[in-house]
CSV table of C-alpha atoms in Angstrom, one decimal:
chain,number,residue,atom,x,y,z
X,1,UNK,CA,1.8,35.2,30.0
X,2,UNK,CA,0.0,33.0,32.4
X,3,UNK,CA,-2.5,30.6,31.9
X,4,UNK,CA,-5.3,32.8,33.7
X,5,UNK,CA,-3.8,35.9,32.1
X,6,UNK,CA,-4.6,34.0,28.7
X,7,UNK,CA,-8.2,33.6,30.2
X,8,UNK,CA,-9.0,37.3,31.7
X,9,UNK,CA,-7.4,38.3,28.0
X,10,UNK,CA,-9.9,36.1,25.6
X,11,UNK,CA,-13.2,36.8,28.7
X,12,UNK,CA,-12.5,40.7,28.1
X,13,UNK,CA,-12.3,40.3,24.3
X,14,UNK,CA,-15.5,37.9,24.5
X,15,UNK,CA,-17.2,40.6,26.4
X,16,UNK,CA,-16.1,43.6,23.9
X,17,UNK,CA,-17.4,41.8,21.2
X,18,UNK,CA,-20.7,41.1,22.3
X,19,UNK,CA,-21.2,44.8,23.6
X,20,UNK,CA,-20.1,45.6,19.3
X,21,UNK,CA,-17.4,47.7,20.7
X,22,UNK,CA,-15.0,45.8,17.7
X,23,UNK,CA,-12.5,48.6,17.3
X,24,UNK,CA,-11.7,48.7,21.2
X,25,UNK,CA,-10.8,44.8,21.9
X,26,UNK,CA,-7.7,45.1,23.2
X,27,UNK,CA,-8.6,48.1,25.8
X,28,UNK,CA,-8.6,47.8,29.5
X,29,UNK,CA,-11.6,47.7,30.9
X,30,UNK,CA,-12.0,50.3,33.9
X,31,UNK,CA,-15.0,49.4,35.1
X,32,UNK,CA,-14.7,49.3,39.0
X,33,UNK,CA,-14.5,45.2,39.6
X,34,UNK,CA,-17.4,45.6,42.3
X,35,UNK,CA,-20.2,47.4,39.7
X,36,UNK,CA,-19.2,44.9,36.9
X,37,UNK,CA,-21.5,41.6,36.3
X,38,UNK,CA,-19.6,38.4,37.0
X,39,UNK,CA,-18.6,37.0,33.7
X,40,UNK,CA,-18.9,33.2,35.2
X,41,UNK,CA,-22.5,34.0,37.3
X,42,UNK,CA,-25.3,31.4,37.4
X,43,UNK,CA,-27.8,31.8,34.6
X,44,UNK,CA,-31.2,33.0,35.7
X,45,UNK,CA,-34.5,31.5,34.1
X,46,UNK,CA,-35.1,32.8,30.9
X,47,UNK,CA,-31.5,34.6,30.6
X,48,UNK,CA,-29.3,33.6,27.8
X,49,UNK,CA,-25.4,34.2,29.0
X,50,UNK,CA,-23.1,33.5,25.9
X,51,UNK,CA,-20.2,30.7,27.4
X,52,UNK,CA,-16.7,30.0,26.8
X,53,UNK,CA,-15.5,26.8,26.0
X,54,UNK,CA,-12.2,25.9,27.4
X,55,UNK,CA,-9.7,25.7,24.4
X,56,UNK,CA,-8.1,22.6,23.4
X,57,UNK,CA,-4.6,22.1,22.6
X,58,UNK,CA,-5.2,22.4,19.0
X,59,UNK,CA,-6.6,26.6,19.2
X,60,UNK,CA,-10.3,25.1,19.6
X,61,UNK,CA,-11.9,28.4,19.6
X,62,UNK,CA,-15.2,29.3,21.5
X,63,UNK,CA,-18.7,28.6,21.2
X,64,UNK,CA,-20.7,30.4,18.7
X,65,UNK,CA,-24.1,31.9,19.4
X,66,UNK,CA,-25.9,33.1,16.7
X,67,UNK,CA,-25.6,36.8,17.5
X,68,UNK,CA,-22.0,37.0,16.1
X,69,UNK,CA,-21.1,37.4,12.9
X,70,UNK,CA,-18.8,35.4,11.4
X,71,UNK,CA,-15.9,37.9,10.8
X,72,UNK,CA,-15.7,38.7,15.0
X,73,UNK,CA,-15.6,34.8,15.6
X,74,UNK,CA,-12.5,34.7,13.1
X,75,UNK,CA,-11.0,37.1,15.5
X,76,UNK,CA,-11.8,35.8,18.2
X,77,UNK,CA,-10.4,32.3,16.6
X,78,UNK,CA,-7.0,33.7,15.7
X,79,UNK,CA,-6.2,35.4,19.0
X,80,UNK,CA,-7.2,32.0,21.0
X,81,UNK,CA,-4.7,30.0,19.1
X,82,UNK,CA,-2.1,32.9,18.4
X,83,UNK,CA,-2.6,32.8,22.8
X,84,UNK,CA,-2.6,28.6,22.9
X,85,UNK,CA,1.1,28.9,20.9
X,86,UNK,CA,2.6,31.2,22.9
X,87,UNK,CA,1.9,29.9,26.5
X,88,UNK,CA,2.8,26.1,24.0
X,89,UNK,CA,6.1,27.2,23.3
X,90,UNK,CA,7.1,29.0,26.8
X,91,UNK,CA,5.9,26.0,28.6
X,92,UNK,CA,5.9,23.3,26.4
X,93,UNK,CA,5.0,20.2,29.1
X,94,UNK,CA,2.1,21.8,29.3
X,95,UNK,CA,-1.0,21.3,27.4
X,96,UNK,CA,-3.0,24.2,27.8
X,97,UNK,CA,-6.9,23.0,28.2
X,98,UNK,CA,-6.8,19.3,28.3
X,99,UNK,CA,-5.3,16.7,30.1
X,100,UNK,CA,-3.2,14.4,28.3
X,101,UNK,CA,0.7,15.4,28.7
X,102,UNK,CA,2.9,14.9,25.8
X,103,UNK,CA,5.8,12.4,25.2
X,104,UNK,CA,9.8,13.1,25.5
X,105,UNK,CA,9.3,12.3,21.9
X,106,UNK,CA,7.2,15.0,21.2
X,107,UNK,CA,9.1,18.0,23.0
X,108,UNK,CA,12.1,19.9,21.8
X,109,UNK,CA,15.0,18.9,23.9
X,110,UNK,CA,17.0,21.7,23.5
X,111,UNK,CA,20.0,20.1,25.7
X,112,UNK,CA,21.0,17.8,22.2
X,113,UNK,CA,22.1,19.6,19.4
X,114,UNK,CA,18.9,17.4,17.0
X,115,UNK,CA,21.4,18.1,14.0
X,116,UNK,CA,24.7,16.8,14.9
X,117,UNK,CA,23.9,14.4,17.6
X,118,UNK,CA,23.9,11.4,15.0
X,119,UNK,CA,27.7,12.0,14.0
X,120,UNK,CA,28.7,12.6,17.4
X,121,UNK,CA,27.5,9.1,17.9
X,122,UNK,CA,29.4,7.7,14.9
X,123,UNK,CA,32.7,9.5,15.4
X,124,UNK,CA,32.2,7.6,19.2
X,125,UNK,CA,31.7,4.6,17.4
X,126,UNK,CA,33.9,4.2,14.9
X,127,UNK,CA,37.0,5.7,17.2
X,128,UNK,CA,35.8,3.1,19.7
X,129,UNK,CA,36.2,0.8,16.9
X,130,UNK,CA,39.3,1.5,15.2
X,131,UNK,CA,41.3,0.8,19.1
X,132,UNK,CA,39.5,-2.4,19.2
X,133,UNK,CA,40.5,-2.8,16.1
X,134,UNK,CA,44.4,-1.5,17.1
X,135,UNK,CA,44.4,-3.9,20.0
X,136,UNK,CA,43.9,-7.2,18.4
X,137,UNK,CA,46.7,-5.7,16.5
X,138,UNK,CA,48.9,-5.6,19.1
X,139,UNK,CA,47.6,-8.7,20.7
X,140,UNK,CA,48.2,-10.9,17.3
X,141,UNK,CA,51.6,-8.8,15.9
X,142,UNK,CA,53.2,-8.1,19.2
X,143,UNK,CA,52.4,-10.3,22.4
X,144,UNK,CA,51.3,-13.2,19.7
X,145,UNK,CA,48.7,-15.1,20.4
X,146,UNK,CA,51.0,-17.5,22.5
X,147,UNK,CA,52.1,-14.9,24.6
X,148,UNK,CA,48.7,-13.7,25.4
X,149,UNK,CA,47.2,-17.1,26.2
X,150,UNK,CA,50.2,-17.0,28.6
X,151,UNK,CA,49.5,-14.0,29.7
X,152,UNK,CA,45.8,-14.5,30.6
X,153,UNK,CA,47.2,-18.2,32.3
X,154,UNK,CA,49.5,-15.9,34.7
X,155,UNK,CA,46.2,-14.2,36.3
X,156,UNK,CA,44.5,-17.8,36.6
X,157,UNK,CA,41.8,-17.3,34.1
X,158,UNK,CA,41.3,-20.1,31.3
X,159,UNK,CA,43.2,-19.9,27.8
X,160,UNK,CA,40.2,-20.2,25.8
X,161,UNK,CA,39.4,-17.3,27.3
X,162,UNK,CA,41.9,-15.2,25.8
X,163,UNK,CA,40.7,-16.5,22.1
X,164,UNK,CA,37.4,-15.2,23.3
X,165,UNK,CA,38.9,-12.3,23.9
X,166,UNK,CA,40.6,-11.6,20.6
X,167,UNK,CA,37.3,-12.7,18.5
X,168,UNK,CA,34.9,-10.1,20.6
X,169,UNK,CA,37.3,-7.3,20.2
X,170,UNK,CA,37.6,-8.2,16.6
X,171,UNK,CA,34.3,-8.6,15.2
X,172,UNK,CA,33.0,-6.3,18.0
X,173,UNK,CA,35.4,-3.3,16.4
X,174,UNK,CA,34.3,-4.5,13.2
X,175,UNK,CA,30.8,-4.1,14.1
X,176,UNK,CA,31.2,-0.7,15.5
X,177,UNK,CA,32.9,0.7,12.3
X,178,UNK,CA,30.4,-0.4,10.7
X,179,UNK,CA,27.3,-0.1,12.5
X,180,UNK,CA,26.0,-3.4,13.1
X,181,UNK,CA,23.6,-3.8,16.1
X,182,UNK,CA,26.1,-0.6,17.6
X,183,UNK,CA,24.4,-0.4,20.9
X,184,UNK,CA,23.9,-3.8,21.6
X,185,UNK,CA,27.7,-5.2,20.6
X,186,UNK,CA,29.2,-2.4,22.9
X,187,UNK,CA,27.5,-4.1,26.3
X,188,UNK,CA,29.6,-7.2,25.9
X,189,UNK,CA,32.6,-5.0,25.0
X,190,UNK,CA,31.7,-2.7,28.2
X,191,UNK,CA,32.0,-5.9,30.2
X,192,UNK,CA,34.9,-7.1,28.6
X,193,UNK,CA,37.0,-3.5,30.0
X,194,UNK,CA,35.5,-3.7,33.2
X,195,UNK,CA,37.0,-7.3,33.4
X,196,UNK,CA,40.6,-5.8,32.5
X,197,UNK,CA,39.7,-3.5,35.4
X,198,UNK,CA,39.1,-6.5,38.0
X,199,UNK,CA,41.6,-9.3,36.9
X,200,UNK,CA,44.7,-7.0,35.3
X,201,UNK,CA,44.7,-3.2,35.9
X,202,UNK,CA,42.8,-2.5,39.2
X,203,UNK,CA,45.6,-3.3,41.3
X,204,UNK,CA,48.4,-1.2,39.6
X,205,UNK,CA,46.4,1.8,40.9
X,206,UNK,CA,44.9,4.5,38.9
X,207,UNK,CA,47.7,5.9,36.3
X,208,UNK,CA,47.8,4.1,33.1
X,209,UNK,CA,51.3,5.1,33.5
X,210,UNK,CA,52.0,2.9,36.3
X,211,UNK,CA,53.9,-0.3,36.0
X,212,UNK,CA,51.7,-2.6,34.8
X,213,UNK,CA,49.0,-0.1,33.4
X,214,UNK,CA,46.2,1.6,36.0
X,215,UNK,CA,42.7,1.0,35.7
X,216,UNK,CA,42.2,4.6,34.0
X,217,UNK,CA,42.4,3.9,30.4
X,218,UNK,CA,40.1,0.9,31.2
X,219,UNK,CA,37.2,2.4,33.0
X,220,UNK,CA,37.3,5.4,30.0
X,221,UNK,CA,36.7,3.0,27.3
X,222,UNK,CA,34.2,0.9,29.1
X,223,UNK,CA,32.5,4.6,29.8
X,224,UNK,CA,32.1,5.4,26.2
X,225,UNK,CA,31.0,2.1,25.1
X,226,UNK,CA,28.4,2.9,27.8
X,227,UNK,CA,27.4,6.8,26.4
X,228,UNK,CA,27.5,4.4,22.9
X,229,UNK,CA,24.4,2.2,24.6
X,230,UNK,CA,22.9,5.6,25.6
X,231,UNK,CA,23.2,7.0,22.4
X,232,UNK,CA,21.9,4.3,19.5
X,233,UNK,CA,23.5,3.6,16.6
X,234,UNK,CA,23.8,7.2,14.7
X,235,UNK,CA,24.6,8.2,11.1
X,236,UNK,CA,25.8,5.5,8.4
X,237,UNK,CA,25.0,2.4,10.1
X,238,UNK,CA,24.8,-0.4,8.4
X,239,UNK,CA,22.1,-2.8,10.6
X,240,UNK,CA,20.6,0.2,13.0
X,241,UNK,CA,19.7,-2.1,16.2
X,242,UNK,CA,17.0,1.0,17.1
X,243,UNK,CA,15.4,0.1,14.0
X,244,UNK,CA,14.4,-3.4,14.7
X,245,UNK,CA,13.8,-2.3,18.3
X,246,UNK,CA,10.4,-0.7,16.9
């Protein structure tokens, strides 16, 4: 139901009560529209026309004159607000008589599952985790650190920058499993993968088959550490960065 539907609705019940005709409120009123008298005419001198006061967001019902008793007002009450939730919950970025709209925050996102979203964000975390984790495995157990810093002198860059590498993906994994400032450790891990992408993998092509490894495995895990960022911290977390955000 409309807005204005809502409106006509609680004008003809207003109307019925004040004519005492209780037991007919919800009947249709047949009266040809050119022989009735306008519900929202001037008042003349001397003429007392009962109002309506335009309903708040919280079922504010209507005003009161002293000619109704209390037990039609309670009707009238209920079937504002019963009204007030209905066009709330169809329409709910609306705010039906005022002028304030609500907050994200305050709406029912019904795209996120509320429930399970926080342990989608820590399986994402701790899996991101566990191949950081898996990777400085490799980089210590199999390349060895020698190699590596080799490695990373072969494409020009620095050898300190290769232990810089190995510490951020170390305590950064660490930090994801855990769930230590989440969000804001996988940034500088984000970066880290989209350097692999520039200065090692971009130029083998896309395939992380091809020799050399392609740029696809790369851009993937920079991507989630990215939906990470998006997402906050979720369940379990140790040091919730959202937390001291607010």
């Amino acid at each position: 139901m409309s807005l204005p539907a809502c409106k006509s609705w609680v004008a003809k019940l207003w109307r019925k009560l004040l004519d005492g005709n209780q037991a007919h409120v919800g009947a249709v009123d047949s009266t040809p529209m050119n022989t009735r008298t306008p519900m929202w005419r001037k008042k003349s001198k001397g003429e007392s026309i009962p109002s309506i006061k335009r309903a708040s967001s919280e079922g504010t019902a209507l005003l009161r004159p002293k000619s109704i008793s209390n037990d039609r007002l309670e009707v009238v009450d209920r079937s504002c607000a019963m009204m007030l939730r209905t066009l709330q919950k169809r329409d709910p970025l609306r705010q039906v008589g005022g002028t304030n709209q609500p907050t994200i925050s305050e709406l029912e996102i019904n795209m996120i599952k509320a429930s399970t979203a926080p342990y989608a964000a820590l399986l994402l975390r701790v899996s991101l985790g566990i191949m950081f984790l898996a990777h400085v495995g490799l980089k210590v157990f199999v390349f060895t650190i020698p190699g590596f810093v080799g490695y990373f002198g072969s494409l020009g860059l620095p050898a300190i920058l290769a232990y810089a590498v190995v510490a951020l993906e170390f305590f950064g994994g660490l930090a994801l499993i855990l769930g230590v400032y989440a969000p804001l450790v996988a940034l500088p891990l984000a970066l880290e993968m989209l350097g692999t992408i520039v200065f090692a993998h971009g130029a083998n092509g896309w395939l992380f088959t091809n020799k050399g490894g392609g740029w696809e495995f790369p851009a993937f895990w920079m991507v989630g550490l990215i939906a990470l960022y998006l997402l906050g911290d979720g369940a379990m977390a140790l040091k919730p960065a959202q937390r001291n955000a607010t």
